[in-house]
CSV table of C-alpha atoms in Angstrom, one decimal:
chain,number,residue,atom,x,y,z
A,39,MET,CA,157.0,61.5,136.6
A,40,SER,CA,159.3,64.6,136.9
A,41,GLU,CA,157.9,68.0,138.0
A,42,GLN,CA,158.6,69.5,134.6
A,43,SER,CA,156.7,66.7,132.7
A,44,GLN,CA,154.0,66.8,135.3
A,45,ALA,CA,153.4,70.5,134.5
A,46,LYS,CA,153.0,69.6,130.8
A,47,VAL,CA,150.4,66.9,131.4
A,48,ALA,CA,146.9,67.8,130.2
A,49,LEU,CA,145.0,64.6,131.0
A,50,GLU,CA,145.9,61.7,133.1
A,51,LEU,CA,144.1,58.3,133.1
A,52,GLU,CA,144.9,55.8,135.9
A,53,SER,CA,143.6,52.2,135.6
A,54,VAL,CA,140.5,53.2,133.8
A,55,GLU,CA,137.9,50.6,133.3
A,56,ILE,CA,134.6,50.9,131.4
A,57,ARG,CA,132.0,48.1,131.5
A,58,TYR,CA,128.8,47.8,129.4
A,59,ARG,CA,126.0,45.7,130.6
A,60,LEU,CA,125.0,43.2,128.0
A,61,ASN,CA,121.4,42.8,126.9
A,62,GLU,CA,121.9,39.0,126.8
A,63,PRO,CA,124.7,37.3,128.8
A,64,ILE,CA,127.6,35.9,126.7
A,65,GLU,CA,129.2,32.8,128.2
A,66,GLY,CA,127.6,33.5,131.5
A,67,LYS,CA,129.0,37.1,131.6
A,68,LYS,CA,126.5,40.0,132.1
A,69,TYR,CA,129.1,42.7,131.4
A,70,TYR,CA,131.5,43.5,128.6
A,71,LYS,CA,134.7,45.3,129.5
A,72,ALA,CA,135.3,47.9,126.7
A,73,LEU,CA,138.4,49.2,128.6
A,74,SER,CA,140.4,47.4,131.1
A,75,SER,CA,142.9,49.0,133.4
A,76,VAL,CA,144.1,51.7,130.9
A,77,SER,CA,146.7,54.2,132.2
A,78,LEU,CA,148.1,57.0,130.1
A,79,SER,CA,149.0,60.7,130.1
A,80,VAL,CA,148.3,63.2,127.4
A,81,PHE,CA,150.9,66.0,127.2
A,82,ARG,CA,150.1,69.6,126.2
A,83,GLY,CA,150.9,70.4,122.6
A,84,GLU,CA,151.4,66.8,121.4
A,85,THR,CA,149.6,64.8,118.8
A,86,LEU,CA,148.9,61.4,120.4
A,87,GLY,CA,147.8,58.6,118.2
A,88,ILE,CA,145.8,55.6,119.4
A,89,VAL,CA,145.6,52.5,117.3
A,90,GLY,CA,144.0,49.2,117.8
A,91,HIS,CA,141.8,46.7,116.0
A,92,ASN,CA,138.0,47.0,115.8
A,93,GLY,CA,136.4,46.7,119.2
A,94,ALA,CA,139.7,47.5,121.1
A,95,GLY,CA,138.0,50.4,122.9
A,96,LYS,CA,139.5,53.3,121.0
A,97,SER,CA,136.2,55.3,120.7
A,98,THR,CA,135.3,54.4,124.3
A,99,LEU,CA,138.7,55.8,125.4
A,100,LEU,CA,138.0,59.1,123.6
A,101,LYS,CA,134.6,59.3,125.3
A,102,VAL,CA,136.2,58.8,128.7
A,103,MET,CA,138.7,61.6,127.9
A,104,ALA,CA,135.9,63.9,126.7
A,105,GLY,CA,134.0,63.3,130.0
A,106,ILE,CA,131.1,61.7,128.2
A,107,LEU,CA,131.5,58.4,129.9
A,108,ALA,CA,132.5,58.2,133.6
A,109,PRO,CA,135.0,55.4,134.4
A,110,ASP,CA,133.5,52.4,136.3
A,111,ARG,CA,136.9,52.0,137.9
A,112,GLY,CA,140.1,54.1,138.0
A,113,ARG,CA,140.4,57.8,137.7
A,114,ILE,CA,140.8,60.5,135.1
A,115,THR,CA,142.4,63.8,136.0
A,116,ASN,CA,142.0,67.0,134.0
A,117,HIS,CA,144.9,69.5,134.6
A,118,GLY,CA,142.8,72.6,133.7
A,119,VAL,CA,142.2,72.0,130.0
A,120,SER,CA,139.1,72.1,127.9
A,121,VAL,CA,138.5,68.8,126.1
A,122,GLY,CA,136.1,67.9,123.3
A,123,LEU,CA,135.4,65.4,120.6
A,124,LEU,CA,135.4,66.6,117.0
A,125,ALA,CA,131.6,66.2,116.9
A,126,LEU,CA,130.7,66.8,113.3
A,127,GLN,CA,127.1,68.0,112.8
A,128,ALA,CA,126.2,67.4,116.5
A,129,GLY,CA,122.8,68.8,117.2
A,130,PHE,CA,122.2,69.9,113.6
A,131,ASP,CA,118.6,70.8,112.9
A,132,ASP,CA,117.4,70.4,109.2
A,133,GLU,CA,114.8,73.3,109.5
A,134,LEU,CA,117.4,75.8,110.7
A,135,SER,CA,119.8,77.8,108.6
A,136,GLY,CA,123.5,77.1,108.4
A,137,ILE,CA,124.1,80.1,110.7
A,138,ASP,CA,121.8,78.9,113.4
A,139,ASN,CA,123.3,75.4,113.2
A,140,ILE,CA,126.8,76.9,113.6
A,141,ILE,CA,125.7,78.6,116.8
A,142,ILE,CA,124.0,75.5,118.2
A,143,ASN,CA,126.8,73.1,117.2
A,144,GLY,CA,129.4,75.4,118.7
A,145,MET,CA,127.5,76.0,121.9
A,146,LEU,CA,127.0,72.2,122.4
A,147,MET,CA,130.8,71.9,122.1
A,148,GLY,CA,131.1,74.3,125.0
A,149,PHE,CA,131.7,77.6,123.4
A,150,SER,CA,129.9,80.8,124.2
A,151,LYS,CA,127.6,82.5,121.7
A,152,ARG,CA,129.9,85.5,121.7
A,153,ARG,CA,133.0,83.4,120.9
A,154,ILE,CA,131.1,81.7,118.1
A,155,LYS,CA,129.9,84.9,116.6
A,156,ARG,CA,133.5,86.2,116.6
A,157,SER,CA,134.6,83.2,114.5
A,158,MET,CA,131.5,83.2,112.3
A,159,ASP,CA,133.1,84.7,109.2
A,160,GLU,CA,136.0,82.3,109.4
A,161,ILE,CA,133.7,79.3,109.7
A,162,ILE,CA,131.6,80.5,106.8
A,163,GLU,CA,134.7,81.1,104.7
A,164,PHE,CA,136.2,77.7,105.5
A,165,SER,CA,132.9,75.9,104.7
A,166,GLY,CA,132.8,77.5,101.3
A,167,LEU,CA,129.0,77.7,101.5
A,168,GLY,CA,128.7,81.4,100.6
A,169,GLU,CA,125.2,82.6,100.6
A,170,PHE,CA,123.9,79.1,101.2
A,171,VAL,CA,124.7,79.5,104.8
A,172,TYR,CA,121.5,81.5,105.3
A,173,GLN,CA,119.4,78.6,103.8
A,174,PRO,CA,117.9,75.8,105.9
A,175,ILE,CA,120.3,72.9,105.9
A,176,LYS,CA,117.6,70.5,104.7
A,177,THR,CA,118.4,72.1,101.3
A,178,TYR,CA,122.1,71.1,101.5
A,179,SER,CA,123.7,68.1,99.9
A,180,SER,CA,125.4,65.7,102.3
A,181,GLY,CA,128.8,67.1,101.2
A,182,MET,CA,127.7,70.6,102.1
A,183,ARG,CA,126.5,69.4,105.5
A,184,SER,CA,129.8,67.7,106.1
A,185,ARG,CA,131.7,70.9,105.1
A,186,LEU,CA,129.7,73.0,107.5
A,187,GLY,CA,130.2,70.5,110.4
A,188,PHE,CA,133.9,70.3,109.7
A,189,ALA,CA,134.3,74.0,109.4
A,190,VAL,CA,132.8,74.5,112.9
A,191,GLY,CA,134.9,71.7,114.4
A,192,VAL,CA,138.2,72.9,112.9
A,193,THR,CA,137.6,76.6,113.8
A,194,LEU,CA,136.3,76.2,117.3
A,195,THR,CA,138.8,73.8,119.0
A,196,PRO,CA,139.1,73.0,122.7
A,197,ASP,CA,142.6,72.8,124.3
A,198,VAL,CA,142.5,69.0,123.7
A,199,LEU,CA,140.9,68.0,120.5
A,200,LEU,CA,139.8,64.3,120.2
A,201,ILE,CA,139.4,63.0,116.7
A,202,ASP,CA,137.8,59.7,115.9
A,203,GLU,CA,138.7,58.8,112.3
A,204,VAL,CA,137.0,61.7,110.7
A,205,LEU,CA,139.6,63.3,108.5
A,206,SER,CA,137.9,62.5,105.2
A,207,VAL,CA,134.9,64.8,104.5
A,208,GLY,CA,133.3,66.5,101.5
A,209,ASP,CA,134.5,66.4,97.9
A,210,GLU,CA,138.2,66.0,96.8
A,211,ASP,CA,138.9,69.7,97.0
A,212,PHE,CA,137.5,70.1,100.4
A,213,ARG,CA,139.2,67.0,101.7
A,214,GLY,CA,142.6,68.5,100.8
A,215,LYS,CA,141.6,71.7,102.6
A,216,ALA,CA,140.4,69.8,105.6
A,217,GLU,CA,143.5,67.6,105.9
A,218,GLN,CA,145.7,70.7,105.5
A,219,ALA,CA,143.8,72.5,108.3
A,220,MET,CA,144.1,69.5,110.5
A,221,MET,CA,147.8,69.2,109.8
A,222,GLU,CA,148.3,72.8,110.8
A,223,LYS,CA,146.5,72.1,114.0
A,224,MET,CA,148.7,69.1,114.7
A,225,HIS,CA,151.8,71.1,114.2
A,226,CYS,CA,150.6,74.0,116.3
A,227,ARG,CA,152.4,74.1,119.7
A,228,ASP,CA,149.3,75.1,121.6
A,229,GLN,CA,147.0,72.5,120.3
A,230,THR,CA,146.8,69.0,121.8
A,231,ILE,CA,145.3,66.3,119.7
A,232,VAL,CA,144.4,62.7,120.4
A,233,PHE,CA,143.8,60.9,117.1
A,234,VAL,CA,142.2,57.5,116.9
A,235,SER,CA,142.4,55.3,113.9
A,236,HIS,CA,142.6,51.7,112.9
A,237,ASP,CA,144.9,52.8,110.1
A,238,ALA,CA,148.3,52.4,111.9
A,239,ALA,CA,150.2,53.9,108.9
A,240,GLN,CA,148.2,57.1,109.0
A,241,VAL,CA,148.6,57.5,112.7
A,242,GLU,CA,152.4,56.9,112.5
A,243,ARG,CA,152.6,59.6,109.8
A,244,LEU,CA,150.6,62.2,111.7
A,245,CYS,CA,151.3,61.7,115.3
A,246,ASP,CA,154.2,62.4,117.7
A,247,ARG,CA,153.5,59.4,119.9
A,248,VAL,CA,151.5,56.3,119.3
A,249,ILE,CA,149.7,54.1,121.8
A,250,ARG,CA,148.3,50.7,120.9
A,251,LEU,CA,145.2,49.5,122.6
A,252,ASP,CA,144.9,45.7,123.0
A,253,HIS,CA,142.0,44.0,124.3
B,153,MET,CA,132.7,81.3,141.1
B,154,ILE,CA,133.3,78.5,138.7
B,155,PHE,CA,129.9,77.1,139.5
B,156,PHE,CA,128.2,80.4,138.6
B,157,SER,CA,130.1,80.8,135.3
B,158,ARG,CA,129.2,77.2,134.4
B,159,LEU,CA,125.6,77.9,135.3
B,160,LEU,CA,125.6,80.9,133.1
B,161,VAL,CA,127.0,78.9,130.2
B,162,PHE,CA,124.3,76.2,130.8
B,163,LEU,CA,121.5,78.8,130.9
B,164,GLU,CA,122.7,80.5,127.8
B,165,LEU,CA,122.8,77.2,125.9
B,166,ALA,CA,119.4,76.1,127.3
B,167,LEU,CA,117.8,79.4,126.3
B,168,THR,CA,119.4,79.4,122.8
B,169,LYS,CA,118.4,75.8,122.2
B,170,SER,CA,114.9,76.4,123.3
B,171,PHE,CA,114.4,79.4,121.0
B,172,MET,CA,116.0,77.5,118.1
B,173,ASN,CA,113.8,74.5,118.7
B,174,LEU,CA,110.7,76.7,118.7
B,175,LYS,CA,111.9,78.4,115.5
B,176,SER,CA,112.5,75.0,113.9
B,177,GLU,CA,109.0,73.8,115.0
B,178,ALA,CA,107.4,77.0,113.7
B,179,LYS,CA,109.1,76.6,110.3
B,180,ARG,CA,107.5,73.2,109.8
B,181,ASN,CA,104.0,74.6,109.8
B,182,LYS,CA,102.2,77.0,107.5
B,183,LEU,CA,100.6,78.9,110.4
B,184,SER,CA,104.0,79.1,112.0
B,185,TYR,CA,104.0,80.9,115.4
B,186,LEU,CA,100.2,81.4,115.2
B,187,TRP,CA,99.8,77.8,116.4
B,188,TRP,CA,101.0,78.9,119.8
B,189,VAL,CA,97.6,80.7,120.2
B,190,VAL,CA,95.4,78.6,117.9
B,191,GLU,CA,96.1,75.2,119.5
B,192,PRO,CA,95.4,76.2,123.1
B,193,LEU,CA,92.3,78.1,122.0
B,194,LEU,CA,91.0,75.0,120.3
B,195,TYR,CA,91.9,72.9,123.3
B,196,MET,CA,90.2,75.2,125.8
B,197,GLY,CA,87.2,75.5,123.5
B,198,ILE,CA,86.7,71.8,123.4
B,199,PHE,CA,86.9,71.5,127.2
B,200,TYR,CA,84.6,74.4,127.7
B,201,PHE,CA,82.0,72.9,125.3
B,202,VAL,CA,82.1,69.4,126.8
B,203,PHE,CA,82.5,70.2,130.5
B,204,GLY,CA,81.1,73.7,130.6
B,205,VAL,CA,78.1,73.5,128.3
B,206,LEU,CA,77.2,69.8,128.1
B,207,LEU,CA,78.1,68.4,131.5
B,208,PHE,CA,79.3,70.4,134.5
B,209,GLN,CA,77.9,73.9,134.2
B,210,HIS,CA,75.1,73.4,136.7
B,211,SER,CA,76.8,70.9,139.0
B,212,THR,CA,79.6,73.1,140.3
B,213,GLY,CA,77.2,75.5,141.9
B,214,ALA,CA,78.7,78.4,140.0
B,215,THR,CA,76.9,80.6,137.5
B,216,GLY,CA,77.7,80.0,133.8
B,217,SER,CA,80.2,82.8,133.4
B,218,GLU,CA,81.9,82.1,136.8
B,219,PHE,CA,82.4,78.5,135.7
B,220,VAL,CA,84.0,79.5,132.4
B,221,VAL,CA,86.5,81.6,134.4
B,222,TYR,CA,87.0,78.8,136.9
B,223,LEU,CA,87.7,76.4,134.1
B,224,ILE,CA,90.0,78.6,132.1
B,225,THR,CA,92.1,79.7,135.1
B,226,GLY,CA,92.7,76.0,135.9
B,227,LEU,CA,93.2,74.8,132.4
B,228,VAL,CA,95.9,77.3,131.4
B,229,PRO,CA,98.4,76.5,134.2
B,230,PHE,CA,97.5,72.8,133.8
B,231,GLN,CA,98.2,72.8,130.1
B,232,TRP,CA,101.6,74.4,130.8
B,233,PHE,CA,102.4,71.6,133.3
B,234,ALA,CA,101.1,68.8,131.0
B,235,LYS,CA,103.1,70.0,127.9
B,236,GLY,CA,106.3,70.4,129.9
B,237,ILE,CA,106.1,66.9,131.4
B,238,LEU,CA,105.0,65.3,128.1
B,239,MET,CA,107.9,67.0,126.2
B,240,SER,CA,110.4,66.1,128.9
B,241,ALA,CA,109.5,62.4,129.1
B,242,PRO,CA,111.4,61.3,126.0
B,243,SER,CA,113.9,64.1,126.0
B,244,ILE,CA,117.0,62.3,127.3
B,245,LEU,CA,116.3,59.1,125.4
B,246,ASP,CA,115.8,61.0,122.1
B,247,GLU,CA,119.1,62.8,122.5
B,248,ARG,CA,121.2,59.7,123.4
B,249,PHE,CA,123.3,59.9,120.2
B,250,LEU,CA,124.1,63.6,120.9
B,251,MET,CA,125.1,62.6,124.4
B,252,GLN,CA,127.6,60.2,122.9
B,253,GLN,CA,129.2,63.1,120.9
B,254,VAL,CA,129.3,66.0,123.4
B,255,ARG,CA,129.7,66.2,127.1
B,256,ILE,CA,126.4,67.5,128.3
B,257,ASN,CA,124.6,67.3,131.6
B,258,PRO,CA,121.5,65.1,131.1
B,259,VAL,CA,119.4,67.7,133.1
B,260,PHE,CA,119.8,69.9,130.0
B,261,PHE,CA,117.3,68.0,127.9
B,262,PRO,CA,114.2,68.0,130.2
B,263,PHE,CA,115.2,71.6,131.3
B,264,VAL,CA,115.0,72.7,127.6
B,265,SER,CA,111.7,70.9,127.2
B,266,VAL,CA,110.2,72.8,130.2
B,267,LEU,CA,111.7,76.1,129.1
B,268,GLN,CA,110.3,75.6,125.6
B,269,SER,CA,106.8,74.8,126.9
B,270,SER,CA,107.1,77.8,129.2
B,271,ILE,CA,108.0,80.2,126.4
B,272,LYS,CA,105.1,78.9,124.4
B,273,GLN,CA,102.7,79.4,127.3
B,274,VAL,CA,103.5,83.1,127.7
B,275,PRO,CA,101.0,84.2,125.0
B,276,VAL,CA,98.4,81.8,126.5
B,277,PHE,CA,98.8,83.4,129.9
B,278,LEU,CA,98.4,86.9,128.2
B,279,MET,CA,95.2,85.6,126.6
B,280,LEU,CA,94.0,84.5,130.0
B,281,VAL,CA,94.7,88.0,131.4
B,282,ALA,CA,92.8,89.6,128.5
B,283,PHE,CA,89.9,87.1,129.1
B,284,LEU,CA,89.8,88.0,132.8
B,285,LEU,CA,89.7,91.7,132.0
B,286,LEU,CA,86.9,91.1,129.5
B,287,MET,CA,84.9,89.2,132.2
B,288,GLY,CA,85.2,92.1,134.6
B,289,TYR,CA,88.1,90.9,136.8
B,290,ALA,CA,90.2,94.0,137.5
B,291,PRO,CA,93.9,93.5,137.9
B,292,ASN,CA,95.2,94.3,141.4
B,293,LEU,CA,98.4,94.1,143.5
B,294,THR,CA,97.7,90.5,144.5
B,295,TRP,CA,98.5,89.5,140.9
B,296,LEU,CA,102.1,90.1,141.8
B,297,GLY,CA,101.7,87.0,143.8
B,298,LEU,CA,101.7,85.1,140.5
B,299,LEU,CA,105.5,85.5,140.1
B,300,PRO,CA,106.5,83.1,142.9
B,301,VAL,CA,103.7,80.8,141.8
B,302,PHE,CA,105.1,80.7,138.3
B,303,LEU,CA,108.6,80.1,139.7
B,304,LEU,CA,107.3,77.3,141.9
B,305,GLN,CA,105.5,75.6,139.0
B,306,PHE,CA,108.5,75.9,136.8
B,307,LEU,CA,110.7,74.3,139.5
B,308,LEU,CA,108.1,71.5,140.0
B,309,MET,CA,107.9,70.9,136.2
B,310,THR,CA,111.7,70.8,135.9
B,311,VAL,CA,112.3,68.2,138.7
B,312,LEU,CA,109.3,66.1,137.6
B,313,GLY,CA,110.4,66.4,134.0
B,314,LEU,CA,113.9,65.2,135.0
B,315,LEU,CA,112.4,62.3,137.0
B,316,VAL,CA,110.2,61.0,134.2
B,317,ALA,CA,113.0,61.5,131.6
B,318,MET,CA,115.4,59.4,133.7
B,319,MET,CA,112.7,56.8,134.3
B,320,VAL,CA,112.0,56.5,130.6
B,321,VAL,CA,115.7,55.9,129.9
B,322,VAL,CA,115.6,52.9,132.3
B,323,VAL,CA,112.2,51.6,131.3
B,324,LYS,CA,111.2,52.8,127.8
B,325,ASP,CA,107.7,51.3,128.1
B,326,LEU,CA,106.8,54.2,130.5
B,327,LEU,CA,106.5,56.4,127.5
B,328,GLN,CA,103.2,54.6,126.8
B,329,ILE,CA,101.6,55.3,130.2
B,330,ILE,CA,102.9,58.8,131.0
B,331,PRO,CA,100.2,60.6,128.9
B,332,THR,CA,97.5,58.6,130.8
B,333,GLY,CA,99.2,59.6,134.1
B,334,VAL,CA,99.1,63.3,133.1
B,335,GLN,CA,95.4,62.9,132.1
B,336,PHE,CA,94.7,61.3,135.5
B,337,LEU,CA,96.4,64.2,137.2
B,338,MET,CA,94.2,66.6,135.2
B,339,PHE,CA,91.0,64.9,136.6
B,340,PHE,CA,92.5,64.8,140.1
B,341,SER,CA,93.7,68.4,140.2
B,342,GLY,CA,90.4,70.3,140.3
B,343,VAL,CA,90.5,71.7,136.8
B,344,PHE,CA,86.8,71.1,136.4
B,345,PHE,CA,85.5,71.1,140.0
B,346,THR,CA,86.1,72.9,143.3
B,347,ALA,CA,87.9,71.3,146.3
B,348,GLU,CA,84.6,71.4,148.2
B,349,ARG,CA,83.2,68.8,145.9
B,350,VAL,CA,85.9,66.3,146.9
B,351,PRO,CA,84.6,64.1,149.7
B,352,VAL,CA,86.0,65.3,153.0
B,353,GLU,CA,87.9,62.0,153.6
B,354,PHE,CA,89.8,62.4,150.4
B,355,ARG,CA,90.4,66.2,150.7
B,356,ASP,CA,93.9,65.9,152.4
B,357,LEU,CA,94.9,63.4,149.7
B,358,PHE,CA,93.6,65.7,147.0
B,359,PHE,CA,95.7,68.6,148.3
B,360,MET,CA,98.8,66.4,148.6
B,361,ASN,CA,98.8,66.6,144.8
B,362,PRO,CA,100.9,69.8,144.3
B,363,ILE,CA,99.1,70.6,141.1
B,364,ALA,CA,95.8,70.8,142.9
B,365,SER,CA,97.3,73.2,145.4
B,366,LEU,CA,98.9,75.3,142.6
B,367,LEU,CA,95.5,75.6,140.8
B,368,GLU,CA,93.9,76.6,144.0
B,369,VAL,CA,96.5,79.3,144.5
B,370,TYR,CA,96.1,80.6,140.9
B,371,ARG,CA,92.4,80.9,141.4
B,372,THR,CA,92.7,82.6,144.8
B,373,ILE,CA,94.9,85.3,143.2
B,374,LEU,CA,93.1,85.7,139.8
B,375,MET,CA,89.5,85.1,140.7
B,376,ALA,CA,89.1,86.1,144.4
B,377,GLY,CA,91.8,88.8,144.0
B,378,GLU,CA,93.3,87.7,147.3
B,379,TRP,CA,96.8,86.9,148.4
B,380,PRO,CA,97.2,83.1,148.7
B,381,SER,CA,97.1,81.8,152.3
B,382,TRP,CA,100.7,81.6,153.6
B,383,ASP,CA,100.0,78.2,155.1
B,384,VAL,CA,99.0,76.8,151.7
B,385,PHE,CA,101.9,78.5,149.9
B,386,LEU,CA,104.4,77.3,152.5
B,387,GLN,CA,103.1,73.8,152.3
B,388,LEU,CA,103.4,74.0,148.5
B,389,VAL,CA,107.0,75.2,148.8
B,390,LEU,CA,107.8,72.4,151.2
B,391,VAL,CA,106.2,69.7,149.0
B,392,VAL,CA,108.0,71.0,145.8
B,393,GLY,CA,111.3,71.3,147.8
B,394,ALA,CA,110.9,67.7,149.0
B,395,ILE,CA,110.2,66.4,145.5
B,396,ALA,CA,113.2,68.4,144.2
B,397,MET,CA,115.5,66.9,146.9
B,398,ALA,CA,114.3,63.4,146.2
B,399,VAL,CA,114.7,63.7,142.4
B,400,LEU,CA,118.2,65.2,142.9
B,401,VAL,CA,119.2,62.2,145.1
B,402,VAL,CA,118.0,59.8,142.4
B,403,TYR,CA,119.8,61.9,139.8
B,404,GLY,CA,123.0,61.7,141.8
B,405,LEU,CA,122.7,57.9,141.9
B,406,VAL,CA,122.1,57.3,138.2
B,407,HIS,CA,123.5,60.2,136.2
B,408,ARG,CA,126.9,58.7,135.6
B,409,ASN,CA,125.4,55.7,133.9
B,410,LEU,CA,122.6,57.4,132.0
B,411,VAL,CA,124.5,57.6,128.7
B,412,LYS,CA,125.3,53.9,128.8
B,413,VAL,CA,121.8,52.8,129.8
B,414,ALA,CA,120.2,55.0,127.1
B,415,MET,CA,122.3,53.2,124.4
B,416,ARG,CA,121.2,49.7,125.6
């Protein structure tokens, strides 16, 4: 790898292996390899697509990149970037208001309370919830919850955003708005995105580079 | 430097999550935050009636009012310990799906449980102070000695909370016996009886239990109005420190696989 391209690398995976212990052995094997010897680099500013059939290990790969799962073998190197999964509705509490849930969801994704409060108006506006944002979310419809979750995820983004097939949220109007916002992110030079989908056509259309995971 | 900034972010998140959890819990009940006071009062009332009036009052060698003070000064810190441990036990397992979505240190969950139970215990400790004043125990400088004792108990609860939470991830059945274990500790920590009543041959064993030593220290400060013996305090610090080191070693060995094990 040249020095120039090395400088642009955000994440680097070398021979990464993830194993899960099976509850019951299959054909005498106690472990299942979800990822086997995966090596790849994610470059700053690119939109990288990852495709593969069901069970190929796409979601597991994102969890490794996000630091949620530690490789059983191999190595992952982070070149000074923040990385996070687009975790819609993570940590949502039904009894709390939309505002409180924005704060908790944002903080769980690694943002400070101050940073979240700075983006609060933008998040509320994107969600389209209006005054409902002060109500407990147990009073929301599932569409309203999705809109709130997506609004947080699309407004508070880490340097490397990992998306696991969650581009279709809310009603038809909101879906258009969400897809447009995501497209803007994808075309933004500062934003690195890794997008996982089993829909190869969608990935080809949205991404700069595509990697196929075979298992 | 990076360590401290990460620690600050962790503490800010833990504090916010604790307050949000308490707010959520209060919203579920009609009496809301009043339960923080009502529930411990009921609990202490029951224990006082059973052990103070019906059973033990005359067997401790203390007068009636002394026994009430003895009982309450032991029960309040023990309740804090018990609630923290019982809340911590399922905390990692319960949040296994969240741990699949965001990168978060597993220590976070038992730590939030302990923090939450500590915040709830503040008014209970204030009630204890009011009760002591009412019973004629005047506050004095030695009460400042409570601060390191609180810190020590908080640390003990955090490491034990982490230990039981990790154990529950590996062996879920433990959730069934942890409440019994906490109850056993209550009867083995001198909440209802003085250390002098423990047979001499078991006394060393009795004080190896850090909760028993902690309760002794609380009572020395609050009831006798004396500074705790440095020997006892140092011994307590060493025991809690040793437990903390042992738990951290276990954590170091298992934390990488906790998410995977929790999902099994």
